[in-house]
PDB file of C-alpha atoms in Angstrom:
ATOM      1  CA  MET A  43      -8.267 -65.790  89.171  1.00 39.00           C
ATOM      2  CA  ASP A  44     -10.281 -68.583  87.592  1.00 42.00           C
ATOM      3  CA  THR A  45      -8.560 -68.694  84.221  1.00 40.00           C
ATOM      4  CA  LEU A  46     -10.787 -71.491  82.945  1.00 42.00           C
ATOM      5  CA  ALA A  47     -13.855 -69.394  83.594  1.00 41.00           C
ATOM      6  CA  SER A  48     -12.472 -66.109  82.284  1.00 52.00           C
ATOM      7  CA  ASN A  49     -10.400 -67.668  79.475  1.00 64.00           C
ATOM      8  CA  GLU A  50      -7.785 -65.020  80.105  1.00 93.00           C
ATOM      9  CA  TYR A  51      -4.326 -66.189  81.158  1.00 97.00           C
ATOM     10  CA  VAL A  52      -1.571 -64.105  82.678  1.00 97.00           C
ATOM     11  CA  ALA A  53       2.151 -64.897  82.870  1.00 97.00           C
ATOM     12  CA  GLN A  54       1.862 -66.201  86.427  1.00 96.00           C
ATOM     13  CA  ASP A  55      -0.495 -68.947  85.248  1.00 97.00           C
ATOM     14  CA  TYR A  56       2.421 -70.575  83.412  1.00 97.00           C
ATOM     15  CA  LYS A  57       4.815 -70.534  86.388  1.00 96.00           C
ATOM     16  CA  SER A  58       5.216 -73.358  88.898  1.00 95.00           C
ATOM     17  CA  ASP A  59       5.626 -72.942  92.654  1.00 94.00           C
ATOM     18  CA  LEU A  60       9.315 -73.876  92.484  1.00 94.00           C
ATOM     19  CA  LYS A  61      11.733 -71.020  93.040  1.00 93.00           C
ATOM     20  CA  PRO A  62      14.583 -70.810  90.487  1.00 93.00           C
ATOM     21  CA  VAL A  63      18.016 -71.549  91.918  1.00 93.00           C
ATOM     22  CA  TRP A  64      20.063 -69.683  89.335  1.00 95.00           C
ATOM     23  CA  CYS A  65      22.839 -67.375  90.478  1.00 95.00           C
ATOM     24  CA  PRO A  66      21.938 -63.745  91.159  1.00 95.00           C
ATOM     25  CA  GLY A  67      22.219 -61.782  87.923  1.00 95.00           C
ATOM     26  CA  CYS A  68      21.747 -64.793  85.644  1.00 96.00           C
ATOM     27  CA  GLY A  69      20.092 -63.864  82.364  1.00 95.00           C
ATOM     28  CA  ASP A  70      17.876 -66.939  82.508  1.00 96.00           C
ATOM     29  CA  TYR A  71      15.560 -65.216  85.014  1.00 96.00           C
ATOM     30  CA  SER A  72      14.599 -62.775  82.297  1.00 97.00           C
ATOM     31  CA  VAL A  73      14.250 -65.561  79.731  1.00 97.00           C
ATOM     32  CA  ILE A  74      11.676 -67.523  81.721  1.00 97.00           C
ATOM     33  CA  ALA A  75       9.798 -64.285  82.385  1.00 97.00           C
ATOM     34  CA  SER A  76       9.725 -63.601  78.638  1.00 98.00           C
ATOM     35  CA  ILE A  77       8.576 -67.154  77.890  1.00 97.00           C
ATOM     36  CA  THR A  78       5.645 -67.016  80.314  1.00 97.00           C
ATOM     37  CA  LYS A  79       4.706 -63.548  79.101  1.00 98.00           C
ATOM     38  CA  ALA A  80       4.728 -64.800  75.497  1.00 98.00           C
ATOM     39  CA  LEU A  81       2.477 -67.738  76.396  1.00 98.00           C
ATOM     40  CA  ALA A  82       0.089 -65.310  78.067  1.00 98.00           C
ATOM     41  CA  GLU A  83       0.088 -62.951  75.080  1.00 97.00           C
ATOM     42  CA  LEU A  84      -0.768 -65.894  72.833  1.00 98.00           C
ATOM     43  CA  GLN A  85      -3.392 -67.112  75.361  1.00 98.00           C
ATOM     44  CA  LEU A  86      -2.217 -70.701  75.048  1.00 98.00           C
ATOM     45  CA  VAL A  87      -3.959 -73.221  77.279  1.00 97.00           C
ATOM     46  CA  PRO A  88      -1.298 -74.559  79.699  1.00 96.00           C
ATOM     47  CA  GLU A  89      -2.442 -78.142  79.179  1.00 96.00           C
ATOM     48  CA  GLU A  90      -1.799 -77.748  75.451  1.00 97.00           C
ATOM     49  CA  VAL A  91       1.832 -76.658  75.844  1.00 98.00           C
ATOM     50  CA  ALA A  92       4.857 -78.903  76.481  1.00 98.00           C
ATOM     51  CA  PHE A  93       8.387 -77.829  77.425  1.00 97.00           C
ATOM     52  CA  VAL A  94      11.334 -80.170  76.805  1.00 98.00           C
ATOM     53  CA  SER A  95      14.916 -79.593  77.959  1.00 96.00           C
ATOM     54  CA  GLY A  96      18.270 -81.301  78.287  1.00 94.00           C
ATOM     55  CA  ILE A  97      20.897 -80.670  80.970  1.00 93.00           C
ATOM     56  CA  GLY A  98      22.327 -77.393  82.209  1.00 93.00           C
ATOM     57  CA  CYS A  99      21.320 -74.225  84.024  1.00 93.00           C
ATOM     58  CA  SER A 100      18.822 -73.200  81.352  1.00 91.00           C
ATOM     59  CA  SER A 101      17.389 -76.711  81.145  1.00 92.00           C
ATOM     60  CA  ARG A 102      15.760 -76.280  84.541  1.00 92.00           C
ATOM     61  CA  ILE A 103      13.012 -74.223  82.911  1.00 93.00           C
ATOM     62  CA  PRO A 104      10.419 -77.040  82.588  1.00 92.00           C
ATOM     63  CA  ALA A 105      10.448 -77.375  86.388  1.00 94.00           C
ATOM     64  CA  TYR A 106       9.787 -73.673  86.799  1.00 96.00           C
ATOM     65  CA  SER A 107       6.773 -73.681  84.476  1.00 95.00           C
ATOM     66  CA  SER A 108       3.304 -75.129  84.990  1.00 95.00           C
ATOM     67  CA  VAL A 109       2.897 -76.562  81.484  1.00 97.00           C
ATOM     68  CA  TYR A 110       3.731 -80.167  80.671  1.00 96.00           C
ATOM     69  CA  GLY A 111       7.484 -80.681  80.913  1.00 95.00           C
ATOM     70  CA  PHE A 112      10.205 -83.237  80.277  1.00 94.00           C
ATOM     71  CA  HIS A 113      13.726 -82.829  81.662  1.00 92.00           C
ATOM     72  CA  GLY A 114      15.762 -85.108  79.416  1.00 90.00           C
ATOM     73  CA  VAL A 115      19.374 -86.224  79.261  1.00 91.00           C
ATOM     74  CA  HIS A 116      22.296 -84.147  78.073  1.00 91.00           C
ATOM     75  CA  GLY A 117      21.952 -82.955  74.473  1.00 90.00           C
ATOM     76  CA  ARG A 118      18.846 -84.998  73.693  1.00 95.00           C
ATOM     77  CA  ALA A 119      16.072 -82.431  74.106  1.00 97.00           C
ATOM     78  CA  LEU A 120      15.463 -81.969  70.377  1.00 98.00           C
ATOM     79  CA  PRO A 121      14.896 -85.635  69.418  1.00 97.00           C
ATOM     80  CA  ILE A 122      12.569 -86.031  72.412  1.00 97.00           C
ATOM     81  CA  ALA A 123      10.646 -82.906  71.424  1.00 97.00           C
ATOM     82  CA  THR A 124      10.533 -84.022  67.792  1.00 97.00           C
ATOM     83  CA  GLY A 125       9.022 -87.360  68.765  1.00 96.00           C
ATOM     84  CA  LEU A 126       6.457 -85.642  70.968  1.00 96.00           C
ATOM     85  CA  LYS A 127       5.424 -83.232  68.210  1.00 97.00           C
ATOM     86  CA  MET A 128       5.176 -86.052  65.682  1.00 94.00           C
ATOM     87  CA  ALA A 129       2.836 -87.948  67.992  1.00 92.00           C
ATOM     88  CA  ARG A 130       0.873 -84.930  69.209  1.00 94.00           C
ATOM     89  CA  GLN A 131       0.498 -82.360  66.467  1.00 94.00           C
ATOM     90  CA  ASP A 132      -2.062 -80.551  68.610  1.00 95.00           C
ATOM     91  CA  LEU A 133       0.538 -79.521  71.213  1.00 97.00           C
ATOM     92  CA  THR A 134       2.662 -76.384  71.194  1.00 98.00           C
ATOM     93  CA  VAL A 135       6.145 -77.772  71.857  1.00 98.00           C
ATOM     94  CA  LEU A 136       8.938 -75.577  73.222  1.00 98.00           C
ATOM     95  CA  VAL A 137      12.539 -76.662  73.768  1.00 98.00           C
ATOM     96  CA  ALA A 138      15.085 -75.072  76.119  1.00 96.00           C
ATOM     97  CA  GLY A 139      18.828 -75.520  76.165  1.00 94.00           C
ATOM     98  CA  GLY A 140      22.187 -73.866  76.555  1.00 96.00           C
ATOM     99  CA  ASP A 141      25.268 -73.536  74.358  1.00 96.00           C
ATOM    100  CA  GLY A 142      26.864 -76.679  75.801  1.00 93.00           C
ATOM    101  CA  ASP A 143      23.757 -78.837  75.752  1.00 94.00           C
ATOM    102  CA  GLY A 144      22.666 -77.612  72.333  1.00 95.00           C
ATOM    103  CA  PHE A 145      25.867 -77.131  70.367  1.00 96.00           C
ATOM    104  CA  SER A 146      28.309 -79.655  71.858  1.00 95.00           C
ATOM    105  CA  ILE A 147      26.824 -83.014  72.822  1.00 92.00           C
ATOM    106  CA  GLY A 148      23.565 -81.973  71.148  1.00 92.00           C
ATOM    107  CA  GLY A 149      25.153 -80.435  68.049  1.00 92.00           C
ATOM    108  CA  ASN A 150      24.255 -83.294  65.722  1.00 94.00           C
ATOM    109  CA  HIS A 151      20.637 -83.230  66.870  1.00 96.00           C
ATOM    110  CA  PHE A 152      20.583 -79.449  66.366  1.00 97.00           C
ATOM    111  CA  MET A 153      21.625 -79.700  62.717  1.00 97.00           C
ATOM    112  CA  HIS A 154      19.104 -82.392  61.897  1.00 97.00           C
ATOM    113  CA  ALA A 155      16.286 -80.647  63.753  1.00 97.00           C
ATOM    114  CA  CYS A 156      16.944 -77.624  61.529  1.00 98.00           C
ATOM    115  CA  ARG A 157      16.931 -79.879  58.475  1.00 97.00           C
ATOM    116  CA  ARG A 158      13.679 -81.641  59.375  1.00 96.00           C
ATOM    117  CA  ASN A 159      11.844 -78.350  60.015  1.00 97.00           C
ATOM    118  CA  VAL A 160       9.392 -79.843  62.497  1.00 98.00           C
ATOM    119  CA  ASP A 161       7.131 -77.248  64.135  1.00 98.00           C
ATOM    120  CA  LEU A 162       9.157 -76.637  67.328  1.00 97.00           C
ATOM    121  CA  THR A 163      10.433 -73.502  69.036  1.00 98.00           C
ATOM    122  CA  TYR A 164      14.008 -73.958  70.279  1.00 98.00           C
ATOM    123  CA  ILE A 165      15.227 -71.328  72.752  1.00 98.00           C
ATOM    124  CA  VAL A 166      18.963 -71.523  73.443  1.00 98.00           C
ATOM    125  CA  MET A 167      20.420 -69.458  76.282  1.00 97.00           C
ATOM    126  CA  ASP A 168      24.028 -68.868  75.261  1.00 97.00           C
ATOM    127  CA  ASN A 169      26.526 -67.595  77.849  1.00 97.00           C
ATOM    128  CA  SER A 170      29.666 -69.059  76.239  1.00 95.00           C
ATOM    129  CA  VAL A 171      30.549 -71.080  79.333  1.00 96.00           C
ATOM    130  CA  TYR A 172      29.592 -74.281  81.147  1.00 94.00           C
ATOM    131  CA  GLY A 173      28.049 -72.579  84.158  1.00 91.00           C
ATOM    132  CA  MET A 174      26.562 -75.557  85.986  1.00 90.00           C
ATOM    133  CA  THR A 175      29.892 -77.416  86.021  1.00 91.00           C
ATOM    134  CA  LYS A 176      31.796 -74.368  87.297  1.00 91.00           C
ATOM    135  CA  GLY A 177      33.063 -72.417  84.364  1.00 92.00           C
ATOM    136  CA  GLN A 178      34.675 -74.428  81.573  1.00 96.00           C
ATOM    137  CA  ALA A 179      34.891 -73.199  77.981  1.00 95.00           C
ATOM    138  CA  SER A 180      31.903 -74.112  75.795  1.00 96.00           C
ATOM    139  CA  PRO A 181      31.521 -74.429  71.999  1.00 96.00           C
ATOM    140  CA  THR A 182      30.756 -70.697  71.681  1.00 97.00           C
ATOM    141  CA  THR A 183      33.586 -69.477  73.938  1.00 96.00           C
ATOM    142  CA  GLU A 184      36.117 -67.137  72.385  1.00 95.00           C
ATOM    143  CA  ALA A 185      39.342 -68.854  71.327  1.00 95.00           C
ATOM    144  CA  ASP A 186      41.523 -66.741  73.642  1.00 95.00           C
ATOM    145  CA  TRP A 187      39.350 -66.826  76.789  1.00 95.00           C
ATOM    146  CA  GLY A 188      41.553 -68.027  79.632  1.00 94.00           C
ATOM    147  CA  GLY A 189      39.045 -67.897  82.469  1.00 93.00           C
ATOM    148  CA  SER A 190      39.009 -71.659  83.041  1.00 93.00           C
ATOM    149  CA  LYS A 191      41.741 -73.627  84.802  1.00 92.00           C
ATOM    150  CA  LEU A 192      41.288 -76.304  82.141  1.00 93.00           C
ATOM    151  CA  THR A 193      42.176 -73.881  79.346  1.00 94.00           C
ATOM    152  CA  PRO A 194      44.218 -71.075  80.956  1.00 95.00           C
ATOM    153  CA  ASN A 195      45.580 -70.041  77.565  1.00 94.00           C
ATOM    154  CA  GLY A 196      42.255 -70.350  75.789  1.00 94.00           C
ATOM    155  CA  THR A 197      41.011 -73.202  73.643  1.00 95.00           C
ATOM    156  CA  GLY A 198      42.566 -71.942  70.427  1.00 95.00           C
ATOM    157  CA  LEU A 199      39.395 -73.029  68.626  1.00 94.00           C
ATOM    158  CA  LEU A 200      37.120 -70.829  66.575  1.00 94.00           C
ATOM    159  CA  PRO A 201      33.728 -70.440  68.298  1.00 96.00           C
ATOM    160  CA  PHE A 202      30.770 -72.430  66.987  1.00 96.00           C
ATOM    161  CA  GLN A 203      28.462 -70.208  64.897  1.00 97.00           C
ATOM    162  CA  PRO A 204      24.910 -71.361  65.699  1.00 97.00           C
ATOM    163  CA  LEU A 205      23.018 -68.989  63.411  1.00 98.00           C
ATOM    164  CA  GLU A 206      25.150 -69.854  60.387  1.00 98.00           C
ATOM    165  CA  ILE A 207      24.706 -73.558  61.100  1.00 97.00           C
ATOM    166  CA  ALA A 208      20.950 -73.161  61.557  1.00 98.00           C
ATOM    167  CA  LEU A 209      20.589 -71.247  58.296  1.00 98.00           C
ATOM    168  CA  SER A 210      22.761 -73.717  56.383  1.00 97.00           C
ATOM    169  CA  ALA A 211      20.932 -76.731  57.793  1.00 97.00           C
ATOM    170  CA  GLY A 212      17.449 -75.503  56.937  1.00 97.00           C
ATOM    171  CA  ALA A 213      15.846 -73.837  59.964  1.00 98.00           C
ATOM    172  CA  SER A 214      12.943 -71.765  58.704  1.00 97.00           C
ATOM    173  CA  PHE A 215      12.903 -69.151  61.513  1.00 98.00           C
ATOM    174  CA  ILE A 216      16.067 -67.701  63.064  1.00 98.00           C
ATOM    175  CA  GLY A 217      16.354 -64.879  65.561  1.00 98.00           C
ATOM    176  CA  ARG A 218      18.695 -63.511  68.180  1.00 98.00           C
ATOM    177  CA  ALA A 219      17.734 -61.617  71.323  1.00 98.00           C
ATOM    178  CA  PHE A 220      19.329 -60.368  74.533  1.00 98.00           C
ATOM    179  CA  SER A 221      17.947 -61.404  77.906  1.00 97.00           C
ATOM    180  CA  GLY A 222      18.388 -57.825  79.085  1.00 97.00           C
ATOM    181  CA  GLN A 223      15.766 -56.717  76.538  1.00 97.00           C
ATOM    182  CA  PRO A 224      12.768 -58.847  77.598  1.00 97.00           C
ATOM    183  CA  GLY A 225      10.282 -57.013  75.408  1.00 97.00           C
ATOM    184  CA  GLU A 226      12.139 -57.927  72.225  1.00 97.00           C
ATOM    185  CA  LEU A 227      12.706 -61.480  73.466  1.00 98.00           C
ATOM    186  CA  THR A 228       8.994 -61.907  74.215  1.00 98.00           C
ATOM    187  CA  ARG A 229       8.152 -60.678  70.722  1.00 98.00           C
ATOM    188  CA  GLN A 230      10.519 -63.162  69.105  1.00 98.00           C
ATOM    189  CA  ILE A 231       9.170 -66.054  71.171  1.00 98.00           C
ATOM    190  CA  CYS A 232       5.615 -65.157  70.153  1.00 98.00           C
ATOM    191  CA  GLU A 233       6.596 -65.014  66.490  1.00 98.00           C
ATOM    192  CA  GLY A 234       8.622 -68.216  66.777  1.00 98.00           C
ATOM    193  CA  ILE A 235       5.677 -70.103  68.254  1.00 98.00           C
ATOM    194  CA  HIS A 236       3.331 -68.690  65.635  1.00 97.00           C
ATOM    195  CA  HIS A 237       5.687 -69.677  62.811  1.00 98.00           C
ATOM    196  CA  LYS A 238       4.973 -73.090  61.318  1.00 97.00           C
ATOM    197  CA  GLY A 239       8.328 -74.823  61.183  1.00 97.00           C
ATOM    198  CA  PHE A 240      11.544 -75.085  63.198  1.00 98.00           C
ATOM    199  CA  SER A 241      12.071 -71.789  65.033  1.00 98.00           C
ATOM    200  CA  PHE A 242      15.502 -71.154  66.538  1.00 98.00           C
ATOM    201  CA  ILE A 243      15.910 -68.249  68.947  1.00 98.00           C
ATOM    202  CA  HIS A 244      19.482 -67.575  70.051  1.00 98.00           C
ATOM    203  CA  VAL A 245      19.447 -65.712  73.365  1.00 98.00           C
ATOM    204  CA  LEU A 246      22.505 -63.899  74.686  1.00 98.00           C
ATOM    205  CA  SER A 247      22.035 -64.733  78.382  1.00 97.00           C
ATOM    206  CA  PRO A 248      24.995 -63.591  80.514  1.00 97.00           C
ATOM    207  CA  CYS A 249      26.586 -65.740  83.214  1.00 96.00           C
ATOM    208  CA  VAL A 250      27.907 -63.022  85.524  1.00 96.00           C
ATOM    209  CA  THR A 251      29.276 -65.621  87.961  1.00 96.00           C
ATOM    210  CA  TYR A 252      31.862 -67.178  85.630  1.00 96.00           C
ATOM    211  CA  ARG A 253      31.902 -64.514  82.907  1.00 96.00           C
ATOM    212  CA  PRO A 254      31.476 -61.213  84.828  1.00 96.00           C
ATOM    213  CA  GLU A 255      32.689 -59.320  81.779  1.00 96.00           C
ATOM    214  CA  GLN A 256      29.391 -60.230  80.131  1.00 96.00           C
ATOM    215  CA  ARG A 257      27.743 -57.459  82.123  1.00 96.00           C
ATOM    216  CA  ALA A 258      28.939 -55.294  79.225  1.00 96.00           C
ATOM    217  CA  TYR A 259      26.534 -57.074  76.853  1.00 97.00           C
ATOM    218  CA  LYS A 260      23.944 -54.395  77.524  1.00 96.00           C
ATOM    219  CA  ASP A 261      26.252 -51.846  75.907  1.00 97.00           C
ATOM    220  CA  ARG A 262      27.217 -54.058  72.977  1.00 97.00           C
ATOM    221  CA  VAL A 263      23.937 -55.460  71.671  1.00 97.00           C
ATOM    222  CA  HIS A 264      22.271 -53.539  68.869  1.00 97.00           C
ATOM    223  CA  GLN A 265      18.983 -54.041  67.066  1.00 94.00           C
ATOM    224  CA  GLU A 266      20.086 -54.710  63.534  1.00 92.00           C
ATOM    225  CA  TRP A 267      17.970 -57.258  61.722  1.00 97.00           C
ATOM    226  CA  GLN A 268      14.604 -57.177  60.043  1.00 96.00           C
ATOM    227  CA  PRO A 269      13.293 -60.551  58.867  1.00 97.00           C
ATOM    228  CA  THR A 270      13.907 -61.690  55.324  1.00 98.00           C
ATOM    229  CA  ALA A 271      12.731 -64.760  53.428  1.00 97.00           C
ATOM    230  CA  ASP A 272      15.852 -64.642  51.224  1.00 98.00           C
ATOM    231  CA  ARG A 273      18.522 -67.059  52.540  1.00 97.00           C
ATOM    232  CA  THR A 274      21.248 -65.359  50.494  1.00 97.00           C
ATOM    233  CA  GLU A 275      20.430 -62.010  52.084  1.00 98.00           C
ATOM    234  CA  ALA A 276      20.419 -63.612  55.532  1.00 98.00           C
ATOM    235  CA  PHE A 277      23.860 -65.147  54.908  1.00 97.00           C
ATOM    236  CA  ARG A 278      25.198 -61.754  53.846  1.00 97.00           C
ATOM    237  CA  LYS A 279      23.966 -60.237  57.100  1.00 97.00           C
ATOM    238  CA  LEU A 280      25.790 -62.905  59.071  1.00 97.00           C
ATOM    239  CA  LEU A 281      29.036 -62.104  57.270  1.00 95.00           C
ATOM    240  CA  ASP A 282      28.945 -58.674  58.901  1.00 94.00           C
ATOM    241  CA  ASP A 283      27.650 -59.896  62.262  1.00 96.00           C
ATOM    242  CA  ASP A 284      29.723 -59.066  65.335  1.00 96.00           C
ATOM    243  CA  GLY A 285      27.836 -61.550  67.484  1.00 96.00           C
ATOM    244  CA  PHE A 286      25.680 -58.876  69.093  1.00 97.00           C
ATOM    245  CA  SER A 287      23.201 -58.074  66.333  1.00 98.00           C
ATOM    246  CA  THR A 288      19.633 -58.760  67.440  1.00 98.00           C
ATOM    247  CA  GLY A 289      16.303 -59.145  65.714  1.00 98.00           C
ATOM    248  CA  ILE A 290      14.701 -61.760  63.519  1.00 98.00           C
ATOM    249  CA  LEU A 291      17.222 -62.712  60.858  1.00 98.00           C
ATOM    250  CA  TYR A 292      15.246 -65.118  58.695  1.00 98.00           C
ATOM    251  CA  LYS A 293      11.649 -66.247  58.192  1.00 98.00           C
ATOM    252  CA  GLY A 294      11.406 -68.844  55.464  1.00 97.00           C
ATOM    253  CA  THR A 295       8.354 -70.260  53.765  1.00 95.00           C
ATOM    254  CA  LYS A 296       9.305 -73.937  53.633  1.00 94.00           C
ATOM    255  CA  PRO A 297       6.375 -76.003  54.932  1.00 94.00           C
ATOM    256  CA  ALA A 298       6.822 -77.656  58.296  1.00 96.00           C
ATOM    257  CA  PHE A 299       7.359 -81.390  58.229  1.00 94.00           C
ATOM    258  CA  VAL A 300       4.206 -83.270  59.196  1.00 91.00           C
ATOM    259  CA  PRO A 301       4.257 -87.084  59.123  1.00 84.00           C
ATOM    260  CA  GLU A 302       1.637 -89.180  57.456  1.00 79.00           C
ATOM    261  CA  THR A 303      -0.566 -90.585  60.177  1.00 71.00           C
ATOM    262  CA  ALA A 304      -2.616 -93.734  60.224  1.00 63.00           C
ATOM    263  CA  GLU A 305      -6.120 -93.927  61.583  1.00 73.00           C
ATOM    264  CA  ARG A 306      -6.368 -94.386  65.327  1.00 75.00           C
ATOM    265  CA  ALA A 307      -6.517 -97.978  66.502  1.00 79.00           C
ATOM    266  CA  SER A 308      -6.817 -99.746  69.830  1.00 84.00           C
ATOM    267  CA  PHE A 309      -3.976-101.856  71.240  1.00 82.00           C
ATOM    268  CA  ALA A 310      -6.043-104.973  70.527  1.00 87.00           C
ATOM    269  CA  GLU A 311      -6.396-103.978  66.872  1.00 83.00           C
ATOM    270  CA  ILE A 312      -2.673-103.277  66.569  1.00 80.00           C
ATOM    271  CA  GLU A 313      -1.771-106.607  68.208  1.00 85.00           C
ATOM    272  CA  ALA A 314      -4.129-108.420  65.865  1.00 85.00           C
ATOM    273  CA  GLN A 315      -2.171-107.089  62.866  1.00 82.00           C
ATOM    274  CA  PHE A 316       0.969-108.830  64.106  1.00 83.00           C
ATOM    275  CA  ALA A 317      -0.654-112.004  65.389  1.00 79.00           C
ATOM    276  CA  VAL A 318       0.799-115.204  63.936  1.00 64.00           C
TER     277      VAL A 318
END
């Protein structure tokens, strides 16, 4: 189909020719399908979309899409994406990561991205394990999980709470979805992209290779949340959260951060300003 002529894009138009190499049963297959479907529903021009990622299984997504992409270093996807959005306000900028990339080495960047409220959509595929490095405990792993040889008795640490951190730090759109419910995930991605500000979508994306018990997620998730603009109400909902509530938790009204920009200038004009 000549999408330029018809001006009608379908999900396949946003996919590259590379075949994903995730393990069979990985939830990330459904996530990339939901992302491309969302882009098609919004009819975004591929050349006007950029996807930035860090390191990890989920961070392969830019290679599997046909939009502009940048596969960055571990934990640094958000500052790269922030810089891109600051320079190119005309682009729709998406960011992909996992619980290790986003909440461990990238945890500091996560908090400050929420605080800045730049117009980005951050999709984190959380499976509570380091899947690409063969099954170590991650920041969101349960304290008593002994499935790794490194921590056979569990970590003894309380799991990182990404939604509470995001809400505390100032993210203006927060949702949670399950990869096994692609329709709901697609809806949240569409709303996150449409929202002007930092949109954080927490995706429960099972790793059945190293956490086979996560197959039970489909029986545990429950649609619970309707969006609120009241942060106090959103915090109260999180107090009762069992980790499997889904829906859009919070949609704030804080304006997105947009930098003051100078008039365009050529390199010669810029060099002349600093000439001795």
